[in-house]
Short mmCIF file of C-alpha atoms and ligand atoms in Angstrom, two decimals:
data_model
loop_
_atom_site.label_atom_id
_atom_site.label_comp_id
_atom_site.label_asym_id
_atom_site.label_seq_id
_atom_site.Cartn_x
_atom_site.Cartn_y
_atom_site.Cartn_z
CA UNK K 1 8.77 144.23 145.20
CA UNK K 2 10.62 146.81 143.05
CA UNK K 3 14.33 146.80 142.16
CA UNK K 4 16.72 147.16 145.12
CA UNK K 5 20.40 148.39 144.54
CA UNK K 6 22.75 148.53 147.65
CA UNK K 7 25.74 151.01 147.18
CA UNK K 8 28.05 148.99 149.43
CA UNK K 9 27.42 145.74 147.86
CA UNK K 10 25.75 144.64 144.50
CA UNK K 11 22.75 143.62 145.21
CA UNK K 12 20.09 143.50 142.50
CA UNK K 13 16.83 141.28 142.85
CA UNK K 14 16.82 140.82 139.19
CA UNK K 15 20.06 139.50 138.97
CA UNK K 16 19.57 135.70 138.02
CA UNK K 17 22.89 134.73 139.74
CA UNK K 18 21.31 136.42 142.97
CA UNK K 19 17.72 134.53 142.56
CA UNK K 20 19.69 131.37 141.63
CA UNK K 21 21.89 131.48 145.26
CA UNK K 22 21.26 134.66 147.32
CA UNK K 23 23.07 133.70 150.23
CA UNK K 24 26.66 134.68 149.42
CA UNK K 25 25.26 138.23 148.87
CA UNK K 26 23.30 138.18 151.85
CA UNK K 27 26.97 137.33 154.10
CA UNK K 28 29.07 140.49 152.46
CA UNK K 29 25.33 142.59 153.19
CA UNK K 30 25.54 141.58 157.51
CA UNK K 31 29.49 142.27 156.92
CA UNK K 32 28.91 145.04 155.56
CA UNK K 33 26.35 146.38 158.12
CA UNK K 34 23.54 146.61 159.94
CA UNK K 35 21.51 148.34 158.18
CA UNK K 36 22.79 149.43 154.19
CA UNK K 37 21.38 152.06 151.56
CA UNK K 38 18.72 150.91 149.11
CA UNK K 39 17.94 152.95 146.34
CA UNK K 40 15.78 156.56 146.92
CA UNK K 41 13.91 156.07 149.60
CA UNK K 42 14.93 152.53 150.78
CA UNK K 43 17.04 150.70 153.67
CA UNK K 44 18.11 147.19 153.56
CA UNK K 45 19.03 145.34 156.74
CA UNK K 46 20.67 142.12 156.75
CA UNK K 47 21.43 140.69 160.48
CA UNK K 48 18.88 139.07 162.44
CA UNK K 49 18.64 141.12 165.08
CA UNK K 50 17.48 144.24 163.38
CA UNK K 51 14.60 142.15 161.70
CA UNK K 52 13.43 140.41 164.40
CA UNK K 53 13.31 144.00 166.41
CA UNK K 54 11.70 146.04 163.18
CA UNK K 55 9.24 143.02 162.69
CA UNK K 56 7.75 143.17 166.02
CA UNK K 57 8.08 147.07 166.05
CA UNK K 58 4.82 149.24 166.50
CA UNK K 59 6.21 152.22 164.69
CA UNK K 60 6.37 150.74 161.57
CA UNK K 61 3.25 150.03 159.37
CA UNK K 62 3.11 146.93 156.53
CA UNK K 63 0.83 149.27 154.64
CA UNK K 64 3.11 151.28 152.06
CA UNK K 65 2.72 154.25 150.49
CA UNK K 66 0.12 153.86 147.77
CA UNK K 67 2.28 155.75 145.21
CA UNK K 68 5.13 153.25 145.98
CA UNK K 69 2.94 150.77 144.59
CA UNK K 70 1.53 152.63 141.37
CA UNK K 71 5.24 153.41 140.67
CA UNK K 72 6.10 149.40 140.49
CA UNK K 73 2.97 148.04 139.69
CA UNK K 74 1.22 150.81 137.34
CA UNK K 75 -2.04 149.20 137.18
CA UNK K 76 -4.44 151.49 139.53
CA UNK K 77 -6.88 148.74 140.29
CA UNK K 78 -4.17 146.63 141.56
CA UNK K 79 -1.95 148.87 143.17
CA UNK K 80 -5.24 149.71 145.13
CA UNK K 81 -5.54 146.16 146.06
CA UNK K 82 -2.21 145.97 147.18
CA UNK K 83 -2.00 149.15 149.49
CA UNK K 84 -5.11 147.97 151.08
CA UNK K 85 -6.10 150.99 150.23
CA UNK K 86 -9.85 149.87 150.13
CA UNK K 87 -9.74 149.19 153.21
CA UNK K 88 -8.41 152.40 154.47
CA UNK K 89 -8.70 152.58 158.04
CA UNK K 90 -10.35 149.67 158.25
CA UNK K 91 -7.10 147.50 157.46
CA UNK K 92 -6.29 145.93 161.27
CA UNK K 93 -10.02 145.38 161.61
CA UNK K 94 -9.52 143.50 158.65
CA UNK K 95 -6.93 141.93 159.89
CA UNK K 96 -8.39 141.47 163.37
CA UNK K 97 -11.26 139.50 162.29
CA UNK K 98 -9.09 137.24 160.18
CA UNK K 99 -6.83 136.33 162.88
CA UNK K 100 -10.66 135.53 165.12
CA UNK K 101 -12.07 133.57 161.97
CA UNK K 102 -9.07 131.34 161.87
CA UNK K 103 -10.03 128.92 165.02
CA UNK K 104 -8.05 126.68 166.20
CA UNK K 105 -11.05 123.77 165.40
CA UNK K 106 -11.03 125.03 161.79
CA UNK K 107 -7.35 124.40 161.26
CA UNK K 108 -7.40 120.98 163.61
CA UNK K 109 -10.43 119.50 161.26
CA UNK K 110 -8.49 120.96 158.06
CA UNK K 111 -5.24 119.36 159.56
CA UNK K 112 -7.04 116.11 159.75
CA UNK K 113 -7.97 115.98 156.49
CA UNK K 114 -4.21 116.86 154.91
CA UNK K 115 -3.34 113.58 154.39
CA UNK K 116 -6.03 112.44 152.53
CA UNK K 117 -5.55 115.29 150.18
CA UNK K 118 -1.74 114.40 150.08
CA UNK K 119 -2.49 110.79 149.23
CA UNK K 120 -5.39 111.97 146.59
CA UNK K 121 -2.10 113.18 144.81
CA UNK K 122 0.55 110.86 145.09
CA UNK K 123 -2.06 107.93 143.81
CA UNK K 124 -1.75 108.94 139.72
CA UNK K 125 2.42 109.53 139.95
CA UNK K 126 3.08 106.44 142.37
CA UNK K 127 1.53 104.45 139.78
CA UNK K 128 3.31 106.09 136.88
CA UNK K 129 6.76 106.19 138.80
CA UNK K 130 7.75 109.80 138.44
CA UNK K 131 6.02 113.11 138.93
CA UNK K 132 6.75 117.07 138.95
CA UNK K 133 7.10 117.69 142.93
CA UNK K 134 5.67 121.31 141.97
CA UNK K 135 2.78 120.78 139.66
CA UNK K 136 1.89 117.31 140.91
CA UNK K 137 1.72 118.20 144.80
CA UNK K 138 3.45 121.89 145.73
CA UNK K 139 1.12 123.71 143.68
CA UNK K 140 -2.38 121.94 144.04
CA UNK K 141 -1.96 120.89 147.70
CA UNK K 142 -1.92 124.49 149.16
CA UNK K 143 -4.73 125.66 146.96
CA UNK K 144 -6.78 122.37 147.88
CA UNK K 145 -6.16 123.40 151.65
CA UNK K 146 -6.93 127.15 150.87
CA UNK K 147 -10.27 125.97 149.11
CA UNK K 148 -11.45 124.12 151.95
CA UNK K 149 -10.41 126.43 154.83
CA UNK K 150 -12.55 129.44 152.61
CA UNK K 151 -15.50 127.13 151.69
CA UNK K 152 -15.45 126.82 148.08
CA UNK K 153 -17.83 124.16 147.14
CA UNK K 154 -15.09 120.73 145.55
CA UNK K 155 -16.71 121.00 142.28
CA UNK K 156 -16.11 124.86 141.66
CA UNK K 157 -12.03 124.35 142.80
CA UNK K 158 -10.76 123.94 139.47
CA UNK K 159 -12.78 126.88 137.36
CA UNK K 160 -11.14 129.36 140.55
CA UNK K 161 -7.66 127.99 140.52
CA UNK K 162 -5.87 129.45 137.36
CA UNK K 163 -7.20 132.91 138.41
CA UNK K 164 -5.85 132.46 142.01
CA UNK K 165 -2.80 131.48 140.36
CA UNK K 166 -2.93 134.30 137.77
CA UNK K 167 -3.31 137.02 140.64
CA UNK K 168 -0.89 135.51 143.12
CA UNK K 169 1.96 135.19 140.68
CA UNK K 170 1.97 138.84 139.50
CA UNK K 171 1.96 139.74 143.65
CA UNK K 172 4.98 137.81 143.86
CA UNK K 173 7.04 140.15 142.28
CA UNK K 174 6.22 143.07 140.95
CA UNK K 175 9.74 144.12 140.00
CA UNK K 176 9.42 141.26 137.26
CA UNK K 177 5.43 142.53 135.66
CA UNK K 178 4.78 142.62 131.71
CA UNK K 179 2.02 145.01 130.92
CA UNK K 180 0.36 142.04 130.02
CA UNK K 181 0.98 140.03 133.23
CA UNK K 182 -0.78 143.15 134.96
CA UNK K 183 -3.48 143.02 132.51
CA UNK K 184 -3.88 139.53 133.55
CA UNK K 185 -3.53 140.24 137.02
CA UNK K 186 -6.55 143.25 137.60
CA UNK K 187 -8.75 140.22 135.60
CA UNK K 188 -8.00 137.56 137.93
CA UNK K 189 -8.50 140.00 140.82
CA UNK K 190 -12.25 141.44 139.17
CA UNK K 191 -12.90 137.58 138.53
CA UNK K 192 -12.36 136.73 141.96
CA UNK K 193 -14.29 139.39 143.86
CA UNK K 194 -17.22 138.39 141.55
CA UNK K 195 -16.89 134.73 142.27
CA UNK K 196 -16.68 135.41 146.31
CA UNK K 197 -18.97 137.69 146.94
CA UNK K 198 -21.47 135.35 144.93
CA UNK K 199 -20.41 132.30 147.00
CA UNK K 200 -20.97 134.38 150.23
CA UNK K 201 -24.56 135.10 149.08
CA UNK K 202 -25.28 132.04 148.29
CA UNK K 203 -23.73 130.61 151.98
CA UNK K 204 -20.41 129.12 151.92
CA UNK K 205 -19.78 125.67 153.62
CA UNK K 206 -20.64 126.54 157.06
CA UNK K 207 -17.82 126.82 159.89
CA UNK K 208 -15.73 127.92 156.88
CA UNK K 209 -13.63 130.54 157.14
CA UNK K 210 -15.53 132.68 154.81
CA UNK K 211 -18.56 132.38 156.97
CA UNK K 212 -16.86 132.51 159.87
CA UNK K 213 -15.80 135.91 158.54
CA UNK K 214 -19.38 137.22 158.09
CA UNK K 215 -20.31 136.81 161.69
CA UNK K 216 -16.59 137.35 163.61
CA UNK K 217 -16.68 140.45 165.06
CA UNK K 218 -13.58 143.03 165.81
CA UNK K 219 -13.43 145.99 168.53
CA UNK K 220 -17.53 145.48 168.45
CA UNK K 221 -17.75 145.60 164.62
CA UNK K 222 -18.09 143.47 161.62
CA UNK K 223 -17.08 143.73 158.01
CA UNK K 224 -18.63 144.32 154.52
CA UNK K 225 -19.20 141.81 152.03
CA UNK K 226 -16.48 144.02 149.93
CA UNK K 227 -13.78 143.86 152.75
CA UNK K 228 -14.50 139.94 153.59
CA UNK K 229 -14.07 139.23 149.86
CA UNK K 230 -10.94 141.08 149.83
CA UNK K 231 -9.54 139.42 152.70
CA UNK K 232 -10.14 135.92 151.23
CA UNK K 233 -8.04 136.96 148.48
CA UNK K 234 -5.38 137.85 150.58
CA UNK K 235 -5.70 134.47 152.08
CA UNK K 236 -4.76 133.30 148.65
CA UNK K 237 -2.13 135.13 148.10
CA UNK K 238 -0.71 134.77 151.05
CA UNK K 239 -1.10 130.23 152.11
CA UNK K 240 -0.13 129.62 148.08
CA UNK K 241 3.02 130.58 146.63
CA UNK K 242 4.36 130.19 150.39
CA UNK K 243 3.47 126.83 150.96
CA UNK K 244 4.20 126.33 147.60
CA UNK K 245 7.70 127.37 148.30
CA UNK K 246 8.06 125.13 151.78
CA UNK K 247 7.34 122.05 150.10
CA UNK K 248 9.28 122.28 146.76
CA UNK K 249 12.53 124.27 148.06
CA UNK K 250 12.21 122.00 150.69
CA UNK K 251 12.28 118.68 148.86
CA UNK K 252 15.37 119.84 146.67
CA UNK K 253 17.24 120.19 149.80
CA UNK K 254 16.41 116.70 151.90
CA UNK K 255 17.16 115.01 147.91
CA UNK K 256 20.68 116.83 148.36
CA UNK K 257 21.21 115.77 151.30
CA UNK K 258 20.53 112.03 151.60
CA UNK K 259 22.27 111.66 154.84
CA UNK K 260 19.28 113.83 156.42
CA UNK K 261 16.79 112.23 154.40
CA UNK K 262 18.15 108.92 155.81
CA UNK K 263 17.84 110.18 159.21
CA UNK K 264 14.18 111.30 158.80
CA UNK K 265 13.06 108.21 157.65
CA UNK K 266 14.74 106.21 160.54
CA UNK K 267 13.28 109.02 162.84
CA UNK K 268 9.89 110.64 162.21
CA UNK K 269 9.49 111.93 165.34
CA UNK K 270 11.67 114.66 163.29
CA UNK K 271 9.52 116.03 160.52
CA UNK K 272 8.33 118.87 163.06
CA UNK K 273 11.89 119.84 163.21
CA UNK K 274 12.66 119.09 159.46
CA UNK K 275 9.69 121.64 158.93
CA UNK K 276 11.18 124.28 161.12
CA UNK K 277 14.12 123.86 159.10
CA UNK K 278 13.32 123.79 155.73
CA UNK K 279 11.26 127.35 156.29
CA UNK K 280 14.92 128.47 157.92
CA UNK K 281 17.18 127.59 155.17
CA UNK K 282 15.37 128.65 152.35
CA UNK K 283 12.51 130.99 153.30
CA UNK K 284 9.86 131.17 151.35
CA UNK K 285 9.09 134.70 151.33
CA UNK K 286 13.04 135.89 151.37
CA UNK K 287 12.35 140.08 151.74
CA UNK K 288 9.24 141.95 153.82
CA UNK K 289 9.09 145.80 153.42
CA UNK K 290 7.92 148.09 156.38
CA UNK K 291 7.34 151.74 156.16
CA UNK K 292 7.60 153.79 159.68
CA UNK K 293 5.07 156.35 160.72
CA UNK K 294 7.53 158.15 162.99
CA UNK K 295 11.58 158.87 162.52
CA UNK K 296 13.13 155.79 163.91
CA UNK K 297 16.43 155.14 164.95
CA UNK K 298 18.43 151.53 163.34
CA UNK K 299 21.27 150.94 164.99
CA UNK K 300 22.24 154.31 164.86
CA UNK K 301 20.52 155.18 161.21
CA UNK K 302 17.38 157.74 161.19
CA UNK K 303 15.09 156.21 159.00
CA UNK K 304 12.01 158.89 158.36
CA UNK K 305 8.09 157.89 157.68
CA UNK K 306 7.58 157.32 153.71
CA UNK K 307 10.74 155.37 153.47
CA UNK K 308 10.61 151.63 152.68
CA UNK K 309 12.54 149.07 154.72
CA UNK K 310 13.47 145.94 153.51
CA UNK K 311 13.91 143.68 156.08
CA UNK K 312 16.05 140.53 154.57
CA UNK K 313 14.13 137.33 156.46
CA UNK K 314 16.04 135.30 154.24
CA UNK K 315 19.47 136.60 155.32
CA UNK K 316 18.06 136.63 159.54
CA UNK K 317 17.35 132.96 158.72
CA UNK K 318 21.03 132.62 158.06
CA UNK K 319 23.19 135.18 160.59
CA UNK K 320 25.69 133.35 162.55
CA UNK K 321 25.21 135.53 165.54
CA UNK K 322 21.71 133.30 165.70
CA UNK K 323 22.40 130.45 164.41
CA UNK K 324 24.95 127.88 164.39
CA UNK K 325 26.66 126.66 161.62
CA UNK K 326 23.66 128.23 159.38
CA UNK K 327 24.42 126.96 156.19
CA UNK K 328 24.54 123.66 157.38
CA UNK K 329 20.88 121.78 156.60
CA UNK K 330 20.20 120.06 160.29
CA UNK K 331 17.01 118.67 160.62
CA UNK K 332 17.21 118.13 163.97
CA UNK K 333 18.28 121.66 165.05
CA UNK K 334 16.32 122.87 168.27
CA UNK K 335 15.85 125.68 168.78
CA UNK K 336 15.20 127.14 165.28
CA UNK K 337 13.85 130.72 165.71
CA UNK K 338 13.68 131.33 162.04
CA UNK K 339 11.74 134.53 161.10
CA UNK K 340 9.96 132.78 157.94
CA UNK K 341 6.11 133.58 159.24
CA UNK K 342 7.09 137.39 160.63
CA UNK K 343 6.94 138.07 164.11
CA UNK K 344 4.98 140.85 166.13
CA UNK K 345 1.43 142.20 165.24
CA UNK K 346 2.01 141.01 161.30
CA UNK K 347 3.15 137.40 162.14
CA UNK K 348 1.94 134.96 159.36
CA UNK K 349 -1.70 134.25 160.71
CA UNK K 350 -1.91 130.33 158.79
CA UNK K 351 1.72 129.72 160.26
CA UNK K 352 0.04 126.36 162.03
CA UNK K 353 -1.80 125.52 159.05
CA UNK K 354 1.22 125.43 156.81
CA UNK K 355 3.50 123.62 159.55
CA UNK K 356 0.73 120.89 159.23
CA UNK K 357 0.74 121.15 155.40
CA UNK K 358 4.52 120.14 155.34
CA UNK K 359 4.16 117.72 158.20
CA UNK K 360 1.50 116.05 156.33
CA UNK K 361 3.40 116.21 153.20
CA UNK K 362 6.53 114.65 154.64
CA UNK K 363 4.41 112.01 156.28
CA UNK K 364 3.13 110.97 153.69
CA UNK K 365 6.22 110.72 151.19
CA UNK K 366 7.91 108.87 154.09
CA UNK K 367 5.15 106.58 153.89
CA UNK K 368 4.83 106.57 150.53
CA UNK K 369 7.87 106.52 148.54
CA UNK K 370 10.71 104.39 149.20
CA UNK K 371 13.05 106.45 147.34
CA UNK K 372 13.03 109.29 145.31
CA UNK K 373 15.75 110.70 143.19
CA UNK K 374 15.81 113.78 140.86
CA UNK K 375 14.80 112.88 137.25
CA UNK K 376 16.06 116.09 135.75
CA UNK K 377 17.74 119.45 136.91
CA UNK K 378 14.67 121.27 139.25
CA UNK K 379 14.09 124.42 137.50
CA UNK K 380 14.26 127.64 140.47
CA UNK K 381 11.73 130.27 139.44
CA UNK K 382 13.70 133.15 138.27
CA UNK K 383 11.97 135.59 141.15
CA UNK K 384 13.54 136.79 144.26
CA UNK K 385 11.11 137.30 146.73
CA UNK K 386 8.60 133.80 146.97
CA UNK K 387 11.30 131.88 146.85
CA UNK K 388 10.06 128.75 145.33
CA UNK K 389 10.52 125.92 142.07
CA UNK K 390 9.07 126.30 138.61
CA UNK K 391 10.01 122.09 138.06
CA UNK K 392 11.06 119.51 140.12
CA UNK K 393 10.69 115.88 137.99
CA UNK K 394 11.44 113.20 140.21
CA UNK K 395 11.62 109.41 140.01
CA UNK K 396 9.54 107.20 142.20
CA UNK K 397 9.94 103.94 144.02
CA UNK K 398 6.66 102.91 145.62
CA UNK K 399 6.90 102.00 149.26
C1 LIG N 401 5.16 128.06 154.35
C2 LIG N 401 4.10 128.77 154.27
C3 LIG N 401 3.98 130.20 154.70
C4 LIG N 401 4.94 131.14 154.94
C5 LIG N 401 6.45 131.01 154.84
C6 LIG N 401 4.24 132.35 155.31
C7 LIG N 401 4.88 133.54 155.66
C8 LIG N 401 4.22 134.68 156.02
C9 LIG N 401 4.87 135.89 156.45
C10 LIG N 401 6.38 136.10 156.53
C11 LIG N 401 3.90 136.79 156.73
C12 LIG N 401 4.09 138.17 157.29
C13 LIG N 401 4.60 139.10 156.24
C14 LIG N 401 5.10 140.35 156.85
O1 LIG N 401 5.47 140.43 158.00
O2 LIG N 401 5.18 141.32 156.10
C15 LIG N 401 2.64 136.16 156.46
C16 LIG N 401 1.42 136.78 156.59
C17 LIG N 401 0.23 136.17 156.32
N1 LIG N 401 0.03 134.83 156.06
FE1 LIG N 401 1.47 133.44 155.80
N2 LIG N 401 2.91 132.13 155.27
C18 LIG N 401 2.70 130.82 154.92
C19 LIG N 401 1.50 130.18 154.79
C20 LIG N 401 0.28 130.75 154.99
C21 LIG N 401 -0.99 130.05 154.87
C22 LIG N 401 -1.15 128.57 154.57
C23 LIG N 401 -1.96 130.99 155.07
C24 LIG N 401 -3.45 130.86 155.03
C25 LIG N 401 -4.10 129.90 154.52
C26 LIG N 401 -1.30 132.26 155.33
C27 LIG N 401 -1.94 133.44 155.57
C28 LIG N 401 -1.32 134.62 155.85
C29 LIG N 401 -2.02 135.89 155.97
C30 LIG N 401 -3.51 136.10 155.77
C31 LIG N 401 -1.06 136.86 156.27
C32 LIG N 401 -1.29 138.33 156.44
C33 LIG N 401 -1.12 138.91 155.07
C34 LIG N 401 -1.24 140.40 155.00
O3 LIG N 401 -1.59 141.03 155.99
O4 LIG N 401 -0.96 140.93 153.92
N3 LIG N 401 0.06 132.07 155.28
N4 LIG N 401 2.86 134.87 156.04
#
């Protein structure tokens, strides 16, 4: 996302002290208002109820401006990407046929298998008695899942992953690019479309969701081997840094709060609800930007077509006028109608995959580990938007 100044209160995404604790900022912004001038061209809104009614509005599109792109990003081939601009009209089919691919069998047999994957990691830094909660298990884990649900064959997992990683860290926030991080980027992104569209002609795993993507069919039509490679990628860069962000931000939090963790491990019947909560308090993806197609009224604001909206998820999460006590971690809370997938036409489309990624995660730490402890200061990642941890060393106790 590019730089975003509010007039009424400072609020700049590349301010470390914001990245480090936004939440503060995000209380004066509902004071404040309802809706508060960005920069030229942009409109911030804070409170939950104007994001939960812009997300699920049809008069605003997800697809920005292309220009708005090439102005932050500057790399054509990327900023392409981005815009969906490949896609062109062709975008919701896109979309439609991921949403048809993504069957509730495929994400019940993936589910199945979490754990497994979850233990696969925690064998080498049980025995060792500490590990890096982010390298060691947020960061593989997700891209293990994402493998599996596209169909990558095991043994070709680790030449793809540092190029999904390459691309989805430079979409994270493009406020924060070196030339050379964009370089990098348009790469990873030419090195992926090669590698996909190979694996679908060579028949990925069957029932995958890249196959399933071949043959799904939207409004009586199908896609191109161009458009199903390009939604794969956005698979990537959507189910990584995310999940990414669930697990680690949401590790910190139960280690700061050892009363909670205590009452999780007395009461598993809670991890659904610790879940829920740990995508509420710290929301992974913190900012979504809309564009509307017609002049729309917010709360008593025109906002024209072209313009960006930022809708604050991060700050809904954490508006009293929702929520109880919402800076208070509760594991148990019920209900918790946090806005961290989206809502409307847009919602997050692996929302019940990742709930069972953090489910299975939490499992299997309970089960796991008898106690951990921080080893070292975690380490935020100095980004605003995909809110997540760069390092989280932690000490081990086997179960
Ligand atoms: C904790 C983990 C996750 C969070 C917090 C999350 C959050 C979101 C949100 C907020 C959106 C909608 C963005 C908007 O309205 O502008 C979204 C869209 C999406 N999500 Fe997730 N997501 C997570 C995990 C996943 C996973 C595991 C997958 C797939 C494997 C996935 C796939 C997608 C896709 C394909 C979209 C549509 C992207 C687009 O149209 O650009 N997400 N996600």
């Amino acid at each position: 996302m590019t730089v975003v100044r509010s007039s009424e209160v400072a609020f700049d995404v590349r301010d470390p002290a914001l990245v480090d604790d936004p939440f503060p900022t995000y209380a004066a912004m509902r004071e404040a208002g309802p809706i508060l001038r960005g920069g030229p061209g942009q409109w911030i809104v804070p409170r939950y109820q104007e994001v939960s009614a812009l997300l699920k509005d049809q008069r605003l599109t997800k697809t920005l401006p292309e220009a708005y792109y090439r102005y932050t990003v500057g790399n054509e081939e990327l900023s392409a990407f981005l815009s969906g601009q490949n896609l062109g009209q062709r975008n919701r089919l896109a979309s439609k046929v991921l949403v048809g691919s993504f069957s509730p069998g495929l994400v019940k047999r993936l589910g199945s298998h979490m754990t497994s994957l979850v233990d696969d990691l925690l064998d080498a830094p049980l025995a060792k008695g500490e590990m890096d909660i982010v390298t060691d298990l947020a960061l593989p884990f997700p891209l293990m899942v994402i493998c599996e649900l596209l169909g990558v064959p095991a043994q070709e997992r680790e030449v793809l992953w540092p190029h999904a990683a390459t691309l989805v860290r430079a979409f994270s926030d493009v406020a924060f690019l070196s030339d050379k991080d964009v370089d990098d980027a348009a790469a990873a992104l030419r090195w992926l479309r090669e590698y996909l569209t190979d694996l679908l002609k060579r028949g990925p795993e069957p029932d995958s969701l890249l196959s399933r993507m071949a043959t799904t069919e939207a409004d009586g039509e199908k896609l191109t081997p161009p458009e199903i490679v390009d939604n794969a990628i956005t698979v990537f860069y959507a189910g990584f840094e995310t999940s990414m962000g669930m697990v680690s931000n949401g590790i910190v939090q139960l280690m700061s709060e050892p009363a909670q963790l205590a009452r999780l491990r007395a009461d598993r019947t809670l991890i659904a609800s610790t879940v829920e909560e740990m995508l509420r308090f710290e929301a992974p993806i913190q900012v979504t930007m809309r564009s509307p197609l017609e002049s729309i009224d917010v709360a008593g604001q025109t906002v024209r077509p072209g313009r960006v909206l930022f809708l604050l998820v991060g700050s809904a999460n954490r508006d009293s006028e929702r929520f109880a006590d919402p800076d208070h971690f509760d594991i148990g809370r019920d209900p918790n109608p946090h806005l961290s997938f989206g809502a409307g036409s847009y919602k997050c489309v692996g929302a019940a995959l990742a709930r069972a990624e953090g489910a299975a995660v939490l499992d299997r730490l309970l089960a796991r580990v008898a106690d951990f402890e921080p080893a070292a200061a975690p380490q935020r990642r100095p980004r605003f938007n995909f809110r997540t941890y760069e390092r989280v060393p932690v000490r081990l106790t086997p179960a």
